[in-house]
PDB file of C-alpha atoms in Angstrom:
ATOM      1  CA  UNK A   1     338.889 110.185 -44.112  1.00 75.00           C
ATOM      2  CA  UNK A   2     335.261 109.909 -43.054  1.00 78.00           C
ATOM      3  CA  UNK A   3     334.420 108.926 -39.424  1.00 78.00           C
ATOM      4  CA  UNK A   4     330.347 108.779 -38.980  1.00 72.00           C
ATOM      5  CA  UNK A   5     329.867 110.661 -42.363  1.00 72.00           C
ATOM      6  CA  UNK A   6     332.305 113.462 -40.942  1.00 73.00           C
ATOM      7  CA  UNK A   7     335.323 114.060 -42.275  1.00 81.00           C
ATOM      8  CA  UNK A   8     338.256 114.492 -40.157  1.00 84.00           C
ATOM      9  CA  UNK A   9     342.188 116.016 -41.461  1.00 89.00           C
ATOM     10  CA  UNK A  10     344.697 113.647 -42.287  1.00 91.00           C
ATOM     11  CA  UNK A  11     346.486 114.428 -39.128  1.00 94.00           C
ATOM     12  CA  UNK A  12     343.827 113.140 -37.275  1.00 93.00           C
ATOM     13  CA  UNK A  13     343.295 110.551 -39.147  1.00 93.00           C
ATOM     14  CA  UNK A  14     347.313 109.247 -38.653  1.00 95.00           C
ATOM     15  CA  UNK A  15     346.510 109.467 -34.659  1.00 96.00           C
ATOM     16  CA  UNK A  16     343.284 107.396 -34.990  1.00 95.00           C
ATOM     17  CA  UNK A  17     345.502 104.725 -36.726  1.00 94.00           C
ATOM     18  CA  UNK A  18     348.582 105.058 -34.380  1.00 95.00           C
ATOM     19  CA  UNK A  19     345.816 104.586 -31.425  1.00 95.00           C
ATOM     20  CA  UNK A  20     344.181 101.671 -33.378  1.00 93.00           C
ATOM     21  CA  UNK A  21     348.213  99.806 -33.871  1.00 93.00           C
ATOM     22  CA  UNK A  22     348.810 100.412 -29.825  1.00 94.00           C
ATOM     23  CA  UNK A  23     345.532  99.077 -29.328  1.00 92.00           C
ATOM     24  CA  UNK A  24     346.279  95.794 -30.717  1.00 90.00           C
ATOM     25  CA  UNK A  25     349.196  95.640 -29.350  1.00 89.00           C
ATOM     26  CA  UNK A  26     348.389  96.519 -26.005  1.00 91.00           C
ATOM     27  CA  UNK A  27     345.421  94.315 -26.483  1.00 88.00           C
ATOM     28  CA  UNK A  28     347.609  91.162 -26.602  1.00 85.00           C
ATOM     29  CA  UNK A  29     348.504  91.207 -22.571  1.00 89.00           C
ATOM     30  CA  UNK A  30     345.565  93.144 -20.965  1.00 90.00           C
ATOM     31  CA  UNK A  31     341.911  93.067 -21.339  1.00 82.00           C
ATOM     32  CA  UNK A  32     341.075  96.210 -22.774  1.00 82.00           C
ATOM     33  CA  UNK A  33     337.285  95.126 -24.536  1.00 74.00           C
ATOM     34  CA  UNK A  34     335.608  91.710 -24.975  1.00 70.00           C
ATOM     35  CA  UNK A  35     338.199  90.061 -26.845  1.00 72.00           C
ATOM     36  CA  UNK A  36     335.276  88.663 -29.599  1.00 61.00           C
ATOM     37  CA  UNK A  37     334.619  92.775 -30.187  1.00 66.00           C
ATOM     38  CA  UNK A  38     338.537  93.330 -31.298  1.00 65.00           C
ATOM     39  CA  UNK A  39     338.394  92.607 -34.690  1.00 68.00           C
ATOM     40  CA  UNK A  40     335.370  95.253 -35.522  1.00 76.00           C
ATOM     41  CA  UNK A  41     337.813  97.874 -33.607  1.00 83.00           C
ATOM     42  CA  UNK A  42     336.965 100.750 -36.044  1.00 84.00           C
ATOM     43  CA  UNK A  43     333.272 100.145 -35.588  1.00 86.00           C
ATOM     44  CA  UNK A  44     332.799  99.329 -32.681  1.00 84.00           C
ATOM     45  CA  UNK A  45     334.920 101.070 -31.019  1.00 88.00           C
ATOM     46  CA  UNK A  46     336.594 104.129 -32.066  1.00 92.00           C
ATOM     47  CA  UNK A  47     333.632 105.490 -34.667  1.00 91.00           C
ATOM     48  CA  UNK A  48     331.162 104.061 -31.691  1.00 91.00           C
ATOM     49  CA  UNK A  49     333.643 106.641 -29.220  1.00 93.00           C
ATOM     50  CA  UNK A  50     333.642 109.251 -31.538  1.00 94.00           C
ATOM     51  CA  UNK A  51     329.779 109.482 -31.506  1.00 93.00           C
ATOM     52  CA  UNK A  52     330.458 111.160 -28.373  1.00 92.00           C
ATOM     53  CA  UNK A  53     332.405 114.320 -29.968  1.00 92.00           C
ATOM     54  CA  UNK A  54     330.340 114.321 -32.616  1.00 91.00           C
ATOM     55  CA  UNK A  55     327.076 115.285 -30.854  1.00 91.00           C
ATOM     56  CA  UNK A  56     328.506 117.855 -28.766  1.00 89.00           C
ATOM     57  CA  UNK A  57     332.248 119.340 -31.025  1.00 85.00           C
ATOM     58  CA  UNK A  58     333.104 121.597 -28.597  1.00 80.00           C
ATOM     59  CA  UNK A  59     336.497 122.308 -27.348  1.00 82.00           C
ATOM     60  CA  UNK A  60     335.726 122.003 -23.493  1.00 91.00           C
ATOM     61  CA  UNK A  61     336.977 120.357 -20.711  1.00 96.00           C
ATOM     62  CA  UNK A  62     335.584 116.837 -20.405  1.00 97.00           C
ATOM     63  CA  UNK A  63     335.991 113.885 -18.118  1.00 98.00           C
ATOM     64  CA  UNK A  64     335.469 110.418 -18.804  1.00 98.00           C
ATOM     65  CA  UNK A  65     334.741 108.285 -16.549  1.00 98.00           C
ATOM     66  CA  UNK A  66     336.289 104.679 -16.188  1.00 96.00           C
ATOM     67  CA  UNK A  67     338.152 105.009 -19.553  1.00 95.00           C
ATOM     68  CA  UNK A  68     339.445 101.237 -19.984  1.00 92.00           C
ATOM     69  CA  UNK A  69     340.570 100.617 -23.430  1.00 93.00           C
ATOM     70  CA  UNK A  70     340.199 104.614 -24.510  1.00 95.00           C
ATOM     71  CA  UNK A  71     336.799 104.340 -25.010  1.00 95.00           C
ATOM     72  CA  UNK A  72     335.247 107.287 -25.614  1.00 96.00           C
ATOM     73  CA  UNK A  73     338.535 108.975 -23.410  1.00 97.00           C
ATOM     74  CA  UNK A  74     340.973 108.875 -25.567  1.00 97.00           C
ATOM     75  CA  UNK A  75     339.295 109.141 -28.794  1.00 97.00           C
ATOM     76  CA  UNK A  76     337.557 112.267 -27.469  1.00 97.00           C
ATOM     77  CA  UNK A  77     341.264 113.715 -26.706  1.00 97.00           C
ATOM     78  CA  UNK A  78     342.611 112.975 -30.551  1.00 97.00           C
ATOM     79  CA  UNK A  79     339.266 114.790 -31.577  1.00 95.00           C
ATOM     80  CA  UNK A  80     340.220 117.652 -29.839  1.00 95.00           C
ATOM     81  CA  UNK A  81     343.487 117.840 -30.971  1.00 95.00           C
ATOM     82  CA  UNK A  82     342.191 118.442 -34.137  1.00 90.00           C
ATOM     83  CA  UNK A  83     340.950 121.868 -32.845  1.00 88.00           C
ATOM     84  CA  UNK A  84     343.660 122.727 -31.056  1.00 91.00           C
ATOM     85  CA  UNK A  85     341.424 123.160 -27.667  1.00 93.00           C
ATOM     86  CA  UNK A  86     339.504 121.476 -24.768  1.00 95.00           C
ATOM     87  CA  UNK A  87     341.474 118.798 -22.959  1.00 97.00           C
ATOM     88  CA  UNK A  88     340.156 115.263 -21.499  1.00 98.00           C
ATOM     89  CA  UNK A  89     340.552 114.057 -18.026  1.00 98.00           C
ATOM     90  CA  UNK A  90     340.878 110.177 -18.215  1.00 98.00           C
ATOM     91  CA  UNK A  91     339.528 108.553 -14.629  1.00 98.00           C
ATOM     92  CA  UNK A  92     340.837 104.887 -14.690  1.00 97.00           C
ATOM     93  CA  UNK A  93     341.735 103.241 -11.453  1.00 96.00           C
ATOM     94  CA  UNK A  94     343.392 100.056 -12.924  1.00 95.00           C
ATOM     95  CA  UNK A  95     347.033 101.072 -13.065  1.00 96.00           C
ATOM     96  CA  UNK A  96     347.798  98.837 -16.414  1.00 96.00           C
ATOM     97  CA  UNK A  97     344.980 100.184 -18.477  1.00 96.00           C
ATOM     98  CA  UNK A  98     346.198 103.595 -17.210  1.00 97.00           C
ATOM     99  CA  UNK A  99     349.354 102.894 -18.240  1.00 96.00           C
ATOM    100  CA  UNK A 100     348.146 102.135 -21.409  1.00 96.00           C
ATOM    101  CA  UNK A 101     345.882 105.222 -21.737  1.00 98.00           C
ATOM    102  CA  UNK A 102     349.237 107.775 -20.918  1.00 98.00           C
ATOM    103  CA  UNK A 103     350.536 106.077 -23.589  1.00 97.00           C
ATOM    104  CA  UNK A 104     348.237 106.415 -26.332  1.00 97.00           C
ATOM    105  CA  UNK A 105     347.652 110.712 -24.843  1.00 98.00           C
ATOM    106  CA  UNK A 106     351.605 110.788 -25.473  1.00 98.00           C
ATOM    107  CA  UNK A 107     352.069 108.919 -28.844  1.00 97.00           C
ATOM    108  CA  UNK A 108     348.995 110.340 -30.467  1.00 97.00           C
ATOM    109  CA  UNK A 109     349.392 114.179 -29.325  1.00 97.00           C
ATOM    110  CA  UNK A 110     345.777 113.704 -27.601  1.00 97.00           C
ATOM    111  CA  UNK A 111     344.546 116.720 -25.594  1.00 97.00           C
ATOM    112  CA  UNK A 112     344.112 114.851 -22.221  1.00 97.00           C
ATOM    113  CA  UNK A 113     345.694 113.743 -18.910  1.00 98.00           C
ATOM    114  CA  UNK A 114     344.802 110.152 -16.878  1.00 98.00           C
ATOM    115  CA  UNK A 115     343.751 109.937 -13.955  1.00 98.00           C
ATOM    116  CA  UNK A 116     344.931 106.355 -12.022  1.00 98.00           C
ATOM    117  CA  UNK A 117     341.863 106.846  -9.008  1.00 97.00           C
ATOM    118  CA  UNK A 118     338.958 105.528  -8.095  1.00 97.00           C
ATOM    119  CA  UNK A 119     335.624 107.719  -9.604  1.00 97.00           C
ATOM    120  CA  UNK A 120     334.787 108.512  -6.358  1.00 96.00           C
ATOM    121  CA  UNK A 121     338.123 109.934  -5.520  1.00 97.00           C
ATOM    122  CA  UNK A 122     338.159 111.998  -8.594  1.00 98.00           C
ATOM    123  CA  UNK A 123     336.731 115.459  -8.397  1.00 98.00           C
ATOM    124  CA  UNK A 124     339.606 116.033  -5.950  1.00 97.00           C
ATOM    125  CA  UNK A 125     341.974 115.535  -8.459  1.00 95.00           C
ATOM    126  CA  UNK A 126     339.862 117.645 -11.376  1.00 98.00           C
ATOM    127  CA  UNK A 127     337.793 120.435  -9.966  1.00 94.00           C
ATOM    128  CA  UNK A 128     335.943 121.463 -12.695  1.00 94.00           C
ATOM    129  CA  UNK A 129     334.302 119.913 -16.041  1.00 96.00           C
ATOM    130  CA  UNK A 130     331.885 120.749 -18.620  1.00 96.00           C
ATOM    131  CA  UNK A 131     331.207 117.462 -20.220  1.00 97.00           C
ATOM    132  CA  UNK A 132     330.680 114.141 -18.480  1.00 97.00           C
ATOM    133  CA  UNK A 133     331.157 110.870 -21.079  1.00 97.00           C
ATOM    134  CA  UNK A 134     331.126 107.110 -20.351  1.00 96.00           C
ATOM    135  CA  UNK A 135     330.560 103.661 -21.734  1.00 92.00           C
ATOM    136  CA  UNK A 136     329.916 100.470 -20.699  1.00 85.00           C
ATOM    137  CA  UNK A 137     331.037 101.655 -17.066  1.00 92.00           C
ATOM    138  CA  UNK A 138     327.690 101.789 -14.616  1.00 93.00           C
ATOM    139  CA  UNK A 139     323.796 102.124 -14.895  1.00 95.00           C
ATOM    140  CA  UNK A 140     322.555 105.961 -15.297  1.00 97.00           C
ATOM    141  CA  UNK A 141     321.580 106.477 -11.804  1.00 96.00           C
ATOM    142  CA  UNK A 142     325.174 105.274 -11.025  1.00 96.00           C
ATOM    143  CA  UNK A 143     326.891 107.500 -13.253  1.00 97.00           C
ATOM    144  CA  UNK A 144     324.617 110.242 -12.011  1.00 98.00           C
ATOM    145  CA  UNK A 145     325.558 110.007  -8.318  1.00 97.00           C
ATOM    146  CA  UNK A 146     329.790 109.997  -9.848  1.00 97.00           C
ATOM    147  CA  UNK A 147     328.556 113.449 -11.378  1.00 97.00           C
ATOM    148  CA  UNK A 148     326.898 115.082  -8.561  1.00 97.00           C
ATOM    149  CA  UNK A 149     330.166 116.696  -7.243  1.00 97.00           C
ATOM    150  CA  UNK A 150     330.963 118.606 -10.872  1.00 97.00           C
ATOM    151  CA  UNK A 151     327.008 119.315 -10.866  1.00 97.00           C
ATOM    152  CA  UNK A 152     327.775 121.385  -7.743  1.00 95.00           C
ATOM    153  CA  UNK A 153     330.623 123.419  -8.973  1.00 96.00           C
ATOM    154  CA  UNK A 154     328.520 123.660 -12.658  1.00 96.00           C
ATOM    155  CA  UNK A 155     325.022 123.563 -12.964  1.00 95.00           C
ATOM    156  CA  UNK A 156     325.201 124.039 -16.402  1.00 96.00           C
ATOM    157  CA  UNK A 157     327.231 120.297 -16.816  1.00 97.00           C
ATOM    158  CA  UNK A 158     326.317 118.527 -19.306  1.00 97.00           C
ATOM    159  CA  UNK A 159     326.179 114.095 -19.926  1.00 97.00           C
ATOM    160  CA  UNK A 160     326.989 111.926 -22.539  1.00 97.00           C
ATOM    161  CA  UNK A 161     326.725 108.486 -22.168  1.00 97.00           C
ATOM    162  CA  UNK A 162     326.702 105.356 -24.137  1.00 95.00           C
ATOM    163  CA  UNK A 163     323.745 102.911 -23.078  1.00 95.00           C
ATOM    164  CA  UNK A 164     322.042  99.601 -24.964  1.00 90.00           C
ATOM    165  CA  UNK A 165     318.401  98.221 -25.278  1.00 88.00           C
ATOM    166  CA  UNK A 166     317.788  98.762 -21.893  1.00 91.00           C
ATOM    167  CA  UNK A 167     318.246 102.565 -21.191  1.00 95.00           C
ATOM    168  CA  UNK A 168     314.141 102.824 -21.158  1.00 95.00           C
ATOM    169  CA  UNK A 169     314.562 101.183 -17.331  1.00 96.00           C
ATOM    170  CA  UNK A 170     317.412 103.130 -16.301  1.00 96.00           C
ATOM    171  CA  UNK A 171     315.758 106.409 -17.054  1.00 97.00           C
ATOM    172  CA  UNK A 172     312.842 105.065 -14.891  1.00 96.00           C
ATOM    173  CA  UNK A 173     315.013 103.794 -12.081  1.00 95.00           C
ATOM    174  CA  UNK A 174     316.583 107.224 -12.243  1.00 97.00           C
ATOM    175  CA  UNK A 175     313.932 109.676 -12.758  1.00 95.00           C
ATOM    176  CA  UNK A 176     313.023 108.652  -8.961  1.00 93.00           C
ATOM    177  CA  UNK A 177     315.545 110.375  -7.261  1.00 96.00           C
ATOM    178  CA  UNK A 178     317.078 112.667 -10.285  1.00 97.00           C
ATOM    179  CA  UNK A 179     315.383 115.833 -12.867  1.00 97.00           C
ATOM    180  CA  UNK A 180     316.908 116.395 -15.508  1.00 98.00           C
ATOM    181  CA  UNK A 181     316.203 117.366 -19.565  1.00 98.00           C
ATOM    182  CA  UNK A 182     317.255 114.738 -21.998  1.00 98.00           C
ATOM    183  CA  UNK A 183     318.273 114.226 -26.073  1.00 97.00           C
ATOM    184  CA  UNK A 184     318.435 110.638 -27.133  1.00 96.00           C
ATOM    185  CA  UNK A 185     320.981 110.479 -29.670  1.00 96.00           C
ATOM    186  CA  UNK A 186     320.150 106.915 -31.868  1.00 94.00           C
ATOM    187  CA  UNK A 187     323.499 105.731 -32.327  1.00 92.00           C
ATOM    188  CA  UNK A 188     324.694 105.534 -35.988  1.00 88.00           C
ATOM    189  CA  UNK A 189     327.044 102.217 -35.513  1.00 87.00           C
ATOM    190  CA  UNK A 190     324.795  99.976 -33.212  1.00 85.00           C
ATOM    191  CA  UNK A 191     320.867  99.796 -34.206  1.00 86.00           C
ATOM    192  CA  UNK A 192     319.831  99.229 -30.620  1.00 88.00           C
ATOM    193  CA  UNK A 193     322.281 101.632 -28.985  1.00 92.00           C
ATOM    194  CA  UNK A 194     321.650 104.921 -28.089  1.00 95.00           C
ATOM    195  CA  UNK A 195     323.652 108.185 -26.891  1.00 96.00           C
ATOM    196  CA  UNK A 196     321.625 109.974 -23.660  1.00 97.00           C
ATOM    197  CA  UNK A 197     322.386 113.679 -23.713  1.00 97.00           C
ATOM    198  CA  UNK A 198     321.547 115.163 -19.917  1.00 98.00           C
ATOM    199  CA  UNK A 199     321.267 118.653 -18.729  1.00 97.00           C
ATOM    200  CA  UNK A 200     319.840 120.699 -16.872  1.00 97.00           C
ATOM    201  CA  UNK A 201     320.415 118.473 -14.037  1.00 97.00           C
ATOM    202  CA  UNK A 202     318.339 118.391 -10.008  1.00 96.00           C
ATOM    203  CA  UNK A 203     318.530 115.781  -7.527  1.00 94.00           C
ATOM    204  CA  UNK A 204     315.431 115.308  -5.772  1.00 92.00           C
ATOM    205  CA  UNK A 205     316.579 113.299  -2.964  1.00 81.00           C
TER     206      UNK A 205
END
């Protein structure tokens, strides 16, 4: 099987599909994505998550923040299973979708553990990370100021986050208050989508 033009083992393959079956299920009593978005799951969803993994395949320890429906979270976590390393920290507050989420880490062998706390309560819980991912969850200077306590304890962390047709006003709105190097990543499932990879990461004030 191909996912983005990569091709991933059969084993992985089986857990994309067992996530994709509990998905649906799940999907039928809580509001995991736009409902009108369910029936492109594989592209807009899972090969949109896997984008993610596929920019940066490394086996380290990530945390995604507000993971909802498993998006890029859990997707992320059967990716790394793959390799055999890394794990995923899932942050999700709302206690059915991170009910759902243990489920799918469980059923699919995923590399990850949830998280069922606020963002802001998080880096209590999970004291270090490498890799920050989210989607759909906040504007960038947002999702900045949830980073800033990993930032302290690594300055070498690094961001991944899904944005839409207007990321060109977030980096604005954020550039006044945050440095930082970036890598837009044109996504290869939504035309007007793109992938913001930050590092080297300052806040100014």
């Amino acid at each position: 099987m191909e996912l983005n033009g990569v091709r991933v083992s059969r084993e992985t393959q089986e857990r994309l599909q067992h996530f994709a079956q509990l998905f649906q299920k799940w999907a039928k009593t809580i509001n995991l994505v736009a409902p009108s978005t369910i029936d492109d799951l594989w592209r807009r969803h899972i090969a949109d998550s896997a984008q993610i993994f596929q920019i940066h395949p490394r086996t380290d320890h990530w945390v995604d923040l507000g993971s909802g429906g498993g998006f890029p979270g859990v997707i992320t976590a059967i990716l790394l299973a793959e390799h055999g390393a890394g794990h995923v920290d899932l942050v999700e507050s709302n206690q059915k979708k991170a009910a759902f989420l243990r489920v799918c880490l469980r059923e699919c062998g995923a590399r990850g553990t949830v998280h069922a706390v606020r963002i802001e309560e998080a880096p209590a819980a999970i004291q270090h990370c490498d890799i920050i991912s989210a989607r759909a969850l906040a504007e960038l200077e947002g999702l900045l100021d949830y980073s800033a306590p990993w930032l302290e304890r690594n300055e070498n962390l690094i961001l991944l986050l899904h944005k839409g047709r207007d990321y060109e006003r977030e980096l604005e709105k954020a550039r006044g208050r945050w440095e930082f190097d970036l890598v837009k990543h044109q996504s290869v499932v939504e035309r007007d989508s793109v992938i913001l990879e930050l590092s080297r990461l300052r806040r100014l004030i």
